[in-house]
Every structure is written in C-alpha cells, then in structure tokens.
Amino acid sequence: MRFTVSRDALLKPLQLVSGVVERRQTLPVLSNILVILKDQELSLTGTDLEVELIGRVSVEPGGESGAVTVPARKLVDICKSLADGSTLDFSQSDDKVVIKSGRSRFTLATLPASEFPTIEDEKGTSSVTIEQQKLKELLDSTSFAMAQQDVRYYLNGMLFEVAPEYLRVVATDGHRLAMQTLSTSNETSGTQQLILPRKGIMELARLISEGAGELTLMFGSNHIRARMLDYTFTSKLVDGKFPDYNRVLPKGGDKNVIGDRKELRQAFSRVSILSNEKYRGVRLILGSGELKILANNPEQEEAEEAVSVDYEGDSMEIGFNVSYLIDVLTALNSSRVRIILSDANSSALLEAEDSETAEALYVVMPMRL
C-alpha cells in the first residue's frame, strides 16, 4: 500500500477515529486503527468492540491500494507534531509502515488487517434522517441525566424511541429524568425502543459537534448506525428494558411556578457554594410571588437567596439536590421556565414556559432535608 495525503485533511478524521480506541486493550490489534486504500478513498476505522467509527479521506491520485492496521495514538501524535500544510507519504513493506514528510521519517510496526474485528452489517428495521445539529441538541439537552456506572446497566445509556411521527430520547439515573421529543417523519411502521450505551452517546455527540448537513440513523436489532458524508458511526445496543418513563412523569401538580431561567440558575449556583458538599441539598420555600432558596453545611455556614416568580397559591417547602436543578436550567434554552409542584414528597416537573408541545421535559425527585 502506498499513498500521499495532506496532513490537514487527515488530522481531524484521524483524531475522531482514534478517540474510539481505548488506551488499555485485551487484544493488541484494538490499539490500532484499520487503514484501507481503495481507488482514491482512504478509510480509517477505530473500534473497542462496542463502538466503531469509520472516517473517509480523499488522497492524491497514483497510490497503491491495500489494507493494514497501525498504532492509533502514535499515528495521531506524528500527524499533530508535523507542520500545518505538510504532506505525508505512506508506504507499506512487510510488517512496517514508513511515513515521510519533508525531512522527517517515521517507521511504525503494523498488524495484519485480517486480525482487525469489524462490526458486521445488519439489516436496519427503521431509519430516521435528521439534521446533525438537531440531533446534537437532543443529546446535549438530555445526556447529563444518564447514570454513570449504575448496577442497573440499562440506565448507563439513553433510550431512543422511534415512531412514525417523532424521535424521542430519554435519560435517567433514577433520581432525575430528561426527555426531549423531535417531530419528524420516520421510515418505521410501529414504535421501537433502543438503548444506546453511554460511550456511544458521547462519541456520537463528539462526532456531530461541528457537523452540518443531514445524517441517517439506522436502527437494527443489535446496533444503531449513523451515516453521514465522511463518517459512518456504529454502536452496539444495551440489552435490557428501560423503565417506563410515562410512570415517572408527575401528574396533577397544582402549583405552577414561572421564573426567569437565568436568574434562577444564578441564584441556585450561588446558594450551592454553601450547600453540603456530599449531599448538595437546598431547601426551597415557595410563597406568593417569591421563591426562597436556602442552604447550609456541617460547618454551620448558611446561604439564602430570594427570587421573584409568578406564583399565587399556598406556601410550600421542599428539598432538592441543587446540582440536578442547575443541570436542568443549563440545558433548557428558553428565557423563562415553568416548575410544576404538587407537594413536598412529589417530584418536580420542569419545562420551558413557552413550550406548547412539551418538547423538553425534566423531572427531579425531591430530597428529605
């Protein structure tokens, strides 16, 4: 195999693909990325057996086709260390790859392409075509509520619910829930639910962070695949049953509190400074036209904030983990927020005040203080 490629065209896809590769591997070949040249298209593949990412780059004409695996981190470090605008000449002989650029020369050990595991193709049961930035908004507004290393492994991921007229994503760690729905017409006959693992969500969000244009999400029985112009992303699904989120959504809350999202977030952030570092509890005292936020800690330090809100009704006191409230107020992109409460032992429902269709909903369980 032999080809010439510009360093600037190669670096970004190389960094994205190598990001999937785990630093500690059981198989030596999993520390490598698969490099395949066919015609003038170079494909780079990285995998950890759960998530696979393929990036495609055009190379200069006149190369020789072939396939080999090379160490991911070393190749990235070599490309990063070279000057902007430089050109790389790759050539393979036996079990070595030689990379030349100007007066620099690097020889890397390789492993055969035949040893590299790839996730097999499977027929998709449904597909969704969506703007990359809209998918990024869905992931950004919900991913913070995913569990981390929970024994209920199905919570360490995100639920994708695909129906003919919408795509919904739901994340929960058992203490809070984030849900966002996007109206779209999808190629599916019924409603399908799939759970993507945490790493798959993080890598997909990283991949589309600067992307423009559309991507197609294909849902299979074991995998989800995202196809875009220069990349193909595949992730295995979590085998498990996600909790029924409809049972978690609080119903019948009679206390409607409407306030300025930014003002509330800043007030919660200030009060959190003196909250208990372990439990992060704050006390909310709701009165007519005002919300008081109180915090204290084992050192007997106290913080108090009063925020003007639109509320007329009975007074009420309730406790929450302040970090959960700040996360929701950061994720919402409206100027004003609606908080629906019923009593001190029931979950709070938060949404954008101007949300006619309940696009994004957040549920936070109360704390006993």
mmCIF file of C-alpha atoms in Angstrom:
data_model
loop_
_atom_site.group_PDB
_atom_site.id
_atom_site.type_symbol
_atom_site.label_atom_id
_atom_site.label_comp_id
_atom_site.label_asym_id
_atom_site.label_seq_id
_atom_site.Cartn_x
_atom_site.Cartn_y
_atom_site.Cartn_z
ATOM 1 C CA MET A 1 0.000 0.000 0.000
ATOM 2 C CA ARG A 2 1.250 3.483 -0.850
ATOM 3 C CA PHE A 3 -0.417 6.913 -0.878
ATOM 4 C CA THR A 4 0.138 10.643 -0.361
ATOM 5 C CA VAL A 5 -2.234 12.784 1.709
ATOM 6 C CA SER A 6 -2.195 16.283 3.190
ATOM 7 C CA ARG A 7 -1.687 16.456 6.953
ATOM 8 C CA ASP A 8 -4.584 18.919 7.394
ATOM 9 C CA ALA A 9 -7.112 16.650 5.616
ATOM 10 C CA LEU A 10 -6.005 13.611 7.620
ATOM 11 C CA LEU A 11 -5.728 15.057 11.142
ATOM 12 C CA LYS A 12 -9.386 15.662 12.114
ATOM 13 C CA PRO A 13 -10.790 12.273 10.967
ATOM 14 C CA LEU A 14 -7.745 10.561 12.482
ATOM 15 C CA GLN A 15 -8.353 12.234 15.870
ATOM 16 C CA LEU A 16 -12.077 11.374 15.838
ATOM 17 C CA VAL A 17 -11.485 7.735 14.873
ATOM 18 C CA SER A 18 -8.665 7.233 17.389
ATOM 19 C CA GLY A 19 -10.939 8.702 20.112
ATOM 20 C CA VAL A 20 -12.979 5.485 19.981
ATOM 21 C CA VAL A 21 -9.878 3.368 20.685
ATOM 22 C CA GLU A 22 -9.417 2.506 24.373
ATOM 23 C CA ARG A 23 -5.960 3.007 25.882
ATOM 24 C CA ARG A 24 -5.960 -0.367 27.649
ATOM 25 C CA GLN A 25 -6.866 -3.265 25.380
ATOM 26 C CA THR A 26 -7.160 -7.011 25.768
ATOM 27 C CA LEU A 27 -6.288 -7.528 22.088
ATOM 28 C CA PRO A 28 -3.192 -5.733 20.718
ATOM 29 C CA VAL A 29 -4.936 -5.066 17.377
ATOM 30 C CA LEU A 30 -7.602 -2.984 19.168
ATOM 31 C CA SER A 31 -4.926 -0.349 19.931
ATOM 32 C CA ASN A 32 -4.576 0.068 16.166
ATOM 33 C CA ILE A 33 -6.743 1.663 13.523
ATOM 34 C CA LEU A 34 -7.528 -0.078 10.269
ATOM 35 C CA VAL A 35 -6.273 1.848 7.219
ATOM 36 C CA ILE A 36 -7.743 0.823 3.847
ATOM 37 C CA LEU A 37 -6.989 2.470 0.499
ATOM 38 C CA LYS A 38 -9.291 1.781 -2.422
ATOM 39 C CA ASP A 39 -9.061 3.930 -5.545
ATOM 40 C CA GLN A 40 -8.529 7.452 -4.158
ATOM 41 C CA GLU A 41 -10.505 6.966 -0.935
ATOM 42 C CA LEU A 42 -8.712 6.266 2.315
ATOM 43 C CA SER A 43 -10.858 4.840 5.119
ATOM 44 C CA LEU A 44 -9.782 4.844 8.779
ATOM 45 C CA THR A 45 -11.583 2.547 11.257
ATOM 46 C CA GLY A 46 -11.318 2.503 15.047
ATOM 47 C CA THR A 47 -13.261 0.206 17.409
ATOM 48 C CA ASP A 48 -13.431 -1.032 21.006
ATOM 49 C CA LEU A 49 -15.867 -3.845 20.030
ATOM 50 C CA GLU A 50 -18.786 -1.738 21.366
ATOM 51 C CA VAL A 51 -18.432 1.369 19.214
ATOM 52 C CA GLU A 52 -16.962 1.615 15.715
ATOM 53 C CA LEU A 53 -16.161 4.759 13.737
ATOM 54 C CA ILE A 54 -15.101 4.911 10.097
ATOM 55 C CA GLY A 55 -13.711 8.156 8.658
ATOM 56 C CA ARG A 56 -13.107 8.725 4.934
ATOM 57 C CA VAL A 57 -10.462 10.971 3.345
ATOM 58 C CA SER A 58 -9.570 11.637 -0.309
ATOM 59 C CA VAL A 59 -5.893 11.097 -1.175
ATOM 60 C CA GLU A 60 -3.814 12.228 -4.118
ATOM 61 C CA PRO A 61 -4.012 10.098 -7.298
ATOM 62 C CA GLY A 62 -1.394 7.465 -8.067
ATOM 63 C CA GLY A 63 -1.444 5.429 -4.828
ATOM 64 C CA GLU A 64 -1.443 1.637 -4.470
ATOM 65 C CA SER A 65 -4.482 0.035 -2.800
ATOM 66 C CA GLY A 66 -4.114 -2.119 0.298
ATOM 67 C CA ALA A 67 -5.097 -2.575 3.949
ATOM 68 C CA VAL A 68 -3.109 -2.605 7.184
ATOM 69 C CA THR A 69 -3.523 -1.656 10.879
ATOM 70 C CA VAL A 70 -1.252 0.923 12.537
ATOM 71 C CA PRO A 71 -0.948 2.140 16.177
ATOM 72 C CA ALA A 72 -3.645 4.780 16.680
ATOM 73 C CA ARG A 73 -2.027 7.049 19.305
ATOM 74 C CA LYS A 74 1.387 7.103 17.632
ATOM 75 C CA LEU A 75 -0.093 7.982 14.240
ATOM 76 C CA VAL A 76 -2.134 10.834 15.762
ATOM 77 C CA ASP A 77 0.910 12.157 17.654
ATOM 78 C CA ILE A 78 3.040 12.053 14.486
ATOM 79 C CA CYS A 79 0.410 13.980 12.477
ATOM 80 C CA LYS A 80 -0.070 16.556 15.259
ATOM 81 C CA SER A 81 3.681 17.121 15.533
ATOM 82 C CA LEU A 82 4.108 17.918 11.829
ATOM 83 C CA ALA A 83 3.785 21.466 10.482
ATOM 84 C CA ASP A 84 0.491 22.811 9.111
ATOM 85 C CA GLY A 85 0.169 22.355 5.359
ATOM 86 C CA SER A 86 2.675 19.494 5.207
ATOM 87 C CA THR A 87 2.194 16.386 3.069
ATOM 88 C CA LEU A 88 2.562 12.789 4.288
ATOM 89 C CA ASP A 89 3.848 9.919 2.138
ATOM 90 C CA PHE A 90 2.766 6.490 3.426
ATOM 91 C CA SER A 91 4.353 3.302 2.168
ATOM 92 C CA GLN A 92 3.996 -0.252 3.499
ATOM 93 C CA SER A 93 6.538 -3.022 3.233
ATOM 94 C CA ASP A 94 6.156 -6.344 5.043
ATOM 95 C CA ASP A 95 5.099 -5.613 8.648
ATOM 96 C CA LYS A 96 6.190 -1.949 8.725
ATOM 97 C CA VAL A 97 4.733 1.365 7.533
ATOM 98 C CA VAL A 98 7.064 4.234 6.663
ATOM 99 C CA ILE A 99 5.733 7.803 6.907
ATOM 100 C CA LYS A 100 7.782 10.568 5.304
ATOM 101 C CA SER A 101 7.117 14.287 5.483
ATOM 102 C CA GLY A 102 9.779 16.770 4.408
ATOM 103 C CA ARG A 103 12.944 15.754 6.238
ATOM 104 C CA SER A 104 11.060 13.674 8.837
ATOM 105 C CA ARG A 105 10.806 9.891 8.600
ATOM 106 C CA PHE A 106 8.906 7.507 10.891
ATOM 107 C CA THR A 107 8.723 3.706 10.805
ATOM 108 C CA LEU A 108 5.759 2.106 12.587
ATOM 109 C CA ALA A 109 5.112 -1.556 13.383
ATOM 110 C CA THR A 110 1.850 -2.899 11.934
ATOM 111 C CA LEU A 111 -0.520 -5.823 12.396
ATOM 112 C CA PRO A 112 -2.376 -7.582 9.564
ATOM 113 C CA ALA A 113 -5.756 -6.130 8.530
ATOM 114 C CA SER A 114 -7.215 -9.658 8.691
ATOM 115 C CA GLU A 115 -6.897 -9.584 12.518
ATOM 116 C CA PHE A 116 -8.975 -6.390 12.869
ATOM 117 C CA PRO A 117 -12.532 -7.014 14.180
ATOM 118 C CA THR A 118 -15.309 -5.113 12.432
ATOM 119 C CA ILE A 119 -18.951 -4.881 13.445
ATOM 120 C CA GLU A 120 -20.954 -6.886 10.964
ATOM 121 C CA ASP A 121 -23.596 -5.251 8.768
ATOM 122 C CA GLU A 122 -27.177 -5.979 9.739
ATOM 123 C CA LYS A 123 -30.437 -5.025 8.137
ATOM 124 C CA GLY A 124 -31.997 -1.942 9.728
ATOM 125 C CA THR A 125 -35.578 -2.211 10.971
ATOM 126 C CA SER A 126 -36.198 1.547 10.828
ATOM 127 C CA SER A 127 -34.370 4.740 9.858
ATOM 128 C CA VAL A 128 -34.511 8.466 10.616
ATOM 129 C CA THR A 129 -32.981 11.264 8.562
ATOM 130 C CA ILE A 130 -32.215 14.257 10.763
ATOM 131 C CA GLU A 131 -30.130 17.448 10.760
ATOM 132 C CA GLN A 132 -26.869 16.865 12.639
ATOM 133 C CA GLN A 133 -27.369 19.975 14.774
ATOM 134 C CA LYS A 134 -30.911 18.915 15.753
ATOM 135 C CA LEU A 135 -29.588 15.554 16.923
ATOM 136 C CA LYS A 136 -26.835 17.349 18.836
ATOM 137 C CA GLU A 137 -29.494 19.492 20.590
ATOM 138 C CA LEU A 138 -31.394 16.323 21.558
ATOM 139 C CA LEU A 139 -28.262 14.725 23.026
ATOM 140 C CA ASP A 140 -26.992 17.892 24.747
ATOM 141 C CA SER A 141 -30.326 18.594 26.423
ATOM 142 C CA THR A 142 -30.679 15.088 27.899
ATOM 143 C CA SER A 143 -27.312 13.295 28.193
ATOM 144 C CA PHE A 144 -26.461 14.872 31.579
ATOM 145 C CA ALA A 145 -29.202 12.756 33.218
ATOM 146 C CA MET A 146 -27.645 9.406 32.185
ATOM 147 C CA ALA A 147 -26.372 7.246 35.043
ATOM 148 C CA GLN A 148 -22.654 6.545 35.457
ATOM 149 C CA GLN A 149 -21.607 3.004 36.423
ATOM 150 C CA ASP A 150 -25.025 2.117 37.847
ATOM 151 C CA VAL A 151 -25.596 -1.582 38.586
ATOM 152 C CA ARG A 152 -28.827 -1.176 36.596
ATOM 153 C CA TYR A 153 -26.721 -1.197 33.428
ATOM 154 C CA TYR A 154 -29.619 -0.108 31.185
ATOM 155 C CA LEU A 155 -29.565 3.309 32.940
ATOM 156 C CA ASN A 156 -25.933 3.857 31.828
ATOM 157 C CA GLY A 157 -27.207 4.879 28.431
ATOM 158 C CA MET A 158 -30.014 6.678 26.629
ATOM 159 C CA LEU A 159 -33.348 5.471 25.328
ATOM 160 C CA PHE A 160 -34.139 6.223 21.681
ATOM 161 C CA GLU A 161 -37.833 5.840 20.898
ATOM 162 C CA VAL A 162 -38.652 5.888 17.187
ATOM 163 C CA ALA A 163 -42.225 6.226 15.972
ATOM 164 C CA PRO A 164 -43.593 7.162 12.517
ATOM 165 C CA GLU A 165 -44.118 10.811 13.546
ATOM 166 C CA TYR A 166 -41.429 11.507 16.188
ATOM 167 C CA LEU A 167 -37.998 10.695 17.601
ATOM 168 C CA ARG A 168 -37.763 10.821 21.404
ATOM 169 C CA VAL A 169 -34.704 10.491 23.637
ATOM 170 C CA VAL A 170 -34.922 9.794 27.385
ATOM 171 C CA ALA A 171 -32.179 9.596 30.022
ATOM 172 C CA THR A 172 -32.496 8.900 33.751
ATOM 173 C CA ASP A 173 -30.279 7.907 36.668
ATOM 174 C CA GLY A 174 -33.184 7.062 38.985
ATOM 175 C CA HIS A 175 -33.145 10.487 40.707
ATOM 176 C CA ARG A 176 -33.929 12.678 37.703
ATOM 177 C CA LEU A 177 -35.183 12.255 34.168
ATOM 178 C CA ALA A 178 -34.622 14.242 30.969
ATOM 179 C CA MET A 179 -36.787 13.763 27.880
ATOM 180 C CA GLN A 180 -36.894 15.563 24.555
ATOM 181 C CA THR A 181 -39.106 14.889 21.550
ATOM 182 C CA LEU A 182 -38.495 15.925 17.945
ATOM 183 C CA SER A 183 -41.380 15.841 15.483
ATOM 184 C CA THR A 184 -40.198 14.151 12.289
ATOM 185 C CA SER A 185 -41.499 11.641 9.761
ATOM 186 C CA ASN A 186 -39.611 8.355 10.012
ATOM 187 C CA GLU A 187 -39.416 5.179 7.977
ATOM 188 C CA THR A 188 -40.859 2.857 10.596
ATOM 189 C CA SER A 189 -44.148 1.005 10.926
ATOM 190 C CA GLY A 190 -44.518 0.896 14.724
ATOM 191 C CA THR A 191 -42.807 2.279 17.825
ATOM 192 C CA GLN A 192 -39.327 0.925 18.504
ATOM 193 C CA GLN A 193 -37.265 1.418 21.677
ATOM 194 C CA LEU A 194 -33.476 1.008 21.807
ATOM 195 C CA ILE A 195 -30.878 1.826 24.469
ATOM 196 C CA LEU A 196 -27.543 3.310 23.361
ATOM 197 C CA PRO A 197 -24.607 2.871 25.772
ATOM 198 C CA ARG A 198 -23.045 5.919 27.396
ATOM 199 C CA LYS A 199 -19.845 5.719 25.343
ATOM 200 C CA GLY A 200 -21.859 5.526 22.111
ATOM 201 C CA ILE A 201 -23.750 8.704 23.068
ATOM 202 C CA MET A 202 -20.558 10.579 23.959
ATOM 203 C CA GLU A 203 -18.746 9.575 20.758
ATOM 204 C CA LEU A 204 -21.768 10.405 18.586
ATOM 205 C CA ALA A 205 -22.102 13.844 20.235
ATOM 206 C CA ARG A 206 -18.382 14.462 19.669
ATOM 207 C CA LEU A 207 -18.651 13.424 16.033
ATOM 208 C CA ILE A 208 -21.519 15.786 15.217
ATOM 209 C CA SER A 209 -20.336 18.702 17.383
ATOM 210 C CA GLU A 210 -19.267 20.781 14.373
ATOM 211 C CA GLY A 211 -21.078 18.878 11.638
ATOM 212 C CA ALA A 212 -23.500 20.452 9.226
ATOM 213 C CA GLY A 213 -25.980 18.759 6.910
ATOM 214 C CA GLU A 214 -28.053 15.667 7.493
ATOM 215 C CA LEU A 215 -27.314 12.213 8.814
ATOM 216 C CA THR A 216 -29.293 9.000 8.616
ATOM 217 C CA LEU A 217 -29.792 6.954 11.768
ATOM 218 C CA MET A 218 -30.451 3.279 11.062
ATOM 219 C CA PHE A 219 -31.804 1.160 13.901
ATOM 220 C CA GLY A 220 -31.225 -2.596 13.868
ATOM 221 C CA SER A 221 -31.928 -5.306 16.411
ATOM 222 C CA ASN A 222 -28.368 -5.146 17.854
ATOM 223 C CA HIS A 223 -26.855 -1.921 16.518
ATOM 224 C CA ILE A 224 -27.520 1.705 15.694
ATOM 225 C CA ARG A 225 -25.683 3.171 12.716
ATOM 226 C CA ALA A 226 -25.282 6.842 11.799
ATOM 227 C CA ARG A 227 -24.271 7.564 8.210
ATOM 228 C CA MET A 228 -23.003 10.962 7.088
ATOM 229 C CA LEU A 229 -20.887 12.214 4.227
ATOM 230 C CA ASP A 230 -17.408 11.467 5.613
ATOM 231 C CA TYR A 231 -18.162 9.170 8.555
ATOM 232 C CA THR A 232 -20.046 6.015 9.482
ATOM 233 C CA PHE A 233 -20.660 5.517 13.207
ATOM 234 C CA THR A 234 -21.882 2.198 14.641
ATOM 235 C CA SER A 235 -22.685 1.328 18.245
ATOM 236 C CA LYS A 236 -23.943 -1.856 19.840
ATOM 237 C CA LEU A 237 -27.171 -1.505 21.811
ATOM 238 C CA VAL A 238 -27.641 -2.205 25.520
ATOM 239 C CA ASP A 239 -29.601 -5.413 26.007
ATOM 240 C CA GLY A 240 -32.150 -4.529 28.665
ATOM 241 C CA LYS A 241 -35.549 -2.958 29.341
ATOM 242 C CA PHE A 242 -35.662 0.762 30.003
ATOM 243 C CA PRO A 243 -38.044 1.906 32.780
ATOM 244 C CA ASP A 244 -41.485 3.148 31.669
ATOM 245 C CA TYR A 245 -40.815 6.891 31.671
ATOM 246 C CA ASN A 246 -44.549 7.720 31.458
ATOM 247 C CA ARG A 247 -44.988 6.373 35.003
ATOM 248 C CA VAL A 248 -42.262 8.725 36.245
ATOM 249 C CA LEU A 249 -43.778 11.921 34.807
ATOM 250 C CA PRO A 250 -45.637 13.650 37.671
ATOM 251 C CA LYS A 251 -49.308 14.275 37.016
ATOM 252 C CA GLY A 252 -51.791 16.587 38.706
ATOM 253 C CA GLY A 253 -49.341 19.171 40.034
ATOM 254 C CA ASP A 254 -51.370 22.219 41.106
ATOM 255 C CA LYS A 255 -48.548 24.641 41.926
ATOM 256 C CA ASN A 256 -47.305 26.430 38.796
ATOM 257 C CA VAL A 257 -44.171 28.497 39.336
ATOM 258 C CA ILE A 258 -42.818 30.582 36.442
ATOM 259 C CA GLY A 259 -39.497 32.392 36.700
ATOM 260 C CA ASP A 260 -36.552 33.753 34.758
ATOM 261 C CA ARG A 261 -34.338 30.776 33.876
ATOM 262 C CA LYS A 262 -31.050 32.668 34.018
ATOM 263 C CA GLU A 263 -31.895 34.405 37.310
ATOM 264 C CA LEU A 264 -32.926 31.098 38.920
ATOM 265 C CA ARG A 265 -29.805 29.305 37.682
ATOM 266 C CA GLN A 266 -27.516 32.024 39.042
ATOM 267 C CA ALA A 267 -29.345 32.011 42.393
ATOM 268 C CA PHE A 268 -29.055 28.215 42.696
ATOM 269 C CA SER A 269 -25.357 28.402 41.732
ATOM 270 C CA ARG A 270 -24.633 30.999 44.420
ATOM 271 C CA VAL A 271 -26.510 29.123 47.143
ATOM 272 C CA SER A 272 -24.838 25.825 46.169
ATOM 273 C CA ILE A 273 -21.461 27.234 47.296
ATOM 274 C CA LEU A 274 -22.503 26.693 50.925
ATOM 275 C CA SER A 275 -24.518 23.504 50.457
ATOM 276 C CA ASN A 276 -23.375 20.181 51.920
ATOM 277 C CA GLU A 277 -20.600 19.037 49.552
ATOM 278 C CA LYS A 278 -21.694 15.399 49.746
ATOM 279 C CA TYR A 279 -25.492 15.630 49.508
ATOM 280 C CA ARG A 280 -25.850 19.027 47.728
ATOM 281 C CA GLY A 281 -29.252 19.615 49.310
ATOM 282 C CA VAL A 282 -31.054 23.001 49.175
ATOM 283 C CA ARG A 283 -34.391 23.981 50.692
ATOM 284 C CA LEU A 284 -36.965 25.803 48.552
ATOM 285 C CA ILE A 285 -39.651 27.860 50.326
ATOM 286 C CA LEU A 286 -42.398 28.897 47.947
ATOM 287 C CA GLY A 287 -44.610 31.859 48.791
ATOM 288 C CA SER A 288 -46.770 34.302 46.917
ATOM 289 C CA GLY A 289 -44.625 35.947 44.216
ATOM 290 C CA GLU A 290 -41.342 34.732 45.734
ATOM 291 C CA LEU A 291 -39.111 31.652 45.882
ATOM 292 C CA LYS A 292 -36.595 31.474 48.731
ATOM 293 C CA ILE A 293 -33.592 29.165 48.322
ATOM 294 C CA LEU A 294 -31.697 28.150 51.469
ATOM 295 C CA ALA A 295 -28.580 26.048 52.014
ATOM 296 C CA ASN A 296 -26.377 25.153 54.963
ATOM 297 C CA ASN A 297 -23.485 22.780 55.637
ATOM 298 C CA PRO A 298 -21.906 20.901 58.574
ATOM 299 C CA GLU A 299 -19.673 23.962 59.305
ATOM 300 C CA GLN A 300 -22.873 25.881 60.220
ATOM 301 C CA GLU A 301 -22.479 28.177 57.205
ATOM 302 C CA GLU A 302 -25.651 29.391 55.504
ATOM 303 C CA ALA A 303 -26.733 30.935 52.205
ATOM 304 C CA GLU A 304 -30.084 32.448 51.291
ATOM 305 C CA GLU A 305 -31.464 33.840 48.036
ATOM 306 C CA ALA A 306 -34.895 35.259 47.201
ATOM 307 C CA VAL A 307 -36.072 35.230 43.581
ATOM 308 C CA SER A 308 -39.237 36.871 42.249
ATOM 309 C CA VAL A 309 -41.511 34.342 40.498
ATOM 310 C CA ASP A 310 -45.020 34.249 39.055
ATOM 311 C CA TYR A 311 -46.916 32.258 41.675
ATOM 312 C CA GLU A 312 -50.138 32.756 43.591
ATOM 313 C CA GLY A 313 -51.113 29.977 45.967
ATOM 314 C CA ASP A 314 -50.374 28.173 49.198
ATOM 315 C CA SER A 315 -46.869 28.338 50.648
ATOM 316 C CA MET A 316 -44.798 25.162 50.486
ATOM 317 C CA GLU A 317 -41.362 23.855 51.474
ATOM 318 C CA ILE A 318 -39.428 21.210 49.511
ATOM 319 C CA GLY A 319 -35.811 19.997 49.252
ATOM 320 C CA PHE A 320 -33.771 19.171 46.138
ATOM 321 C CA ASN A 321 -30.261 18.259 45.055
ATOM 322 C CA VAL A 322 -29.123 21.660 43.772
ATOM 323 C CA SER A 323 -26.821 20.146 41.111
ATOM 324 C CA TYR A 324 -29.804 18.482 39.436
ATOM 325 C CA LEU A 325 -31.713 21.780 39.246
ATOM 326 C CA ILE A 326 -28.678 23.653 37.854
ATOM 327 C CA ASP A 327 -28.198 20.936 35.178
ATOM 328 C CA VAL A 328 -31.814 21.333 34.005
ATOM 329 C CA LEU A 329 -31.704 25.143 33.984
ATOM 330 C CA THR A 330 -28.472 24.969 31.961
ATOM 331 C CA ALA A 331 -29.958 22.521 29.427
ATOM 332 C CA LEU A 332 -33.170 24.497 28.823
ATOM 333 C CA ASN A 333 -32.793 27.132 26.101
ATOM 334 C CA SER A 334 -35.834 29.292 26.899
ATOM 335 C CA SER A 335 -35.770 32.635 28.715
ATOM 336 C CA ARG A 336 -38.400 31.559 31.260
ATOM 337 C CA VAL A 337 -39.003 28.222 32.972
ATOM 338 C CA ARG A 338 -42.132 26.599 34.396
ATOM 339 C CA ILE A 339 -41.798 24.455 37.543
ATOM 340 C CA ILE A 340 -44.832 22.321 38.412
ATOM 341 C CA LEU A 341 -45.067 21.053 42.002
ATOM 342 C CA SER A 342 -47.739 19.231 43.985
ATOM 343 C CA ASP A 343 -46.359 18.552 47.485
ATOM 344 C CA ALA A 344 -43.111 18.170 49.436
ATOM 345 C CA ASN A 345 -42.818 14.433 48.678
ATOM 346 C CA SER A 346 -43.562 14.505 44.939
ATOM 347 C CA SER A 347 -41.222 15.075 42.005
ATOM 348 C CA ALA A 348 -40.984 18.452 40.283
ATOM 349 C CA LEU A 349 -41.652 18.797 36.555
ATOM 350 C CA LEU A 350 -39.625 21.474 34.738
ATOM 351 C CA GLU A 351 -40.155 22.716 31.188
ATOM 352 C CA ALA A 352 -39.779 25.833 29.050
ATOM 353 C CA GLU A 353 -42.620 28.275 29.737
ATOM 354 C CA ASP A 354 -43.262 28.864 26.034
ATOM 355 C CA SER A 355 -43.292 25.136 25.237
ATOM 356 C CA GLU A 356 -46.641 24.453 23.570
ATOM 357 C CA THR A 357 -45.808 20.889 22.585
ATOM 358 C CA ALA A 358 -43.783 19.865 25.680
ATOM 359 C CA GLU A 359 -40.692 19.312 23.530
ATOM 360 C CA ALA A 360 -38.329 19.034 26.526
ATOM 361 C CA LEU A 361 -39.437 17.771 29.945
ATOM 362 C CA TYR A 362 -37.357 17.310 33.081
ATOM 363 C CA VAL A 363 -38.284 15.507 36.292
ATOM 364 C CA VAL A 364 -36.333 15.938 39.539
ATOM 365 C CA MET A 365 -37.095 13.890 42.654
ATOM 366 C CA PRO A 366 -37.219 15.723 45.994
ATOM 367 C CA MET A 367 -34.780 15.231 48.885
ATOM 368 C CA ARG A 368 -35.510 14.881 52.578
ATOM 369 C CA LEU A 369 -33.510 17.543 54.407
#
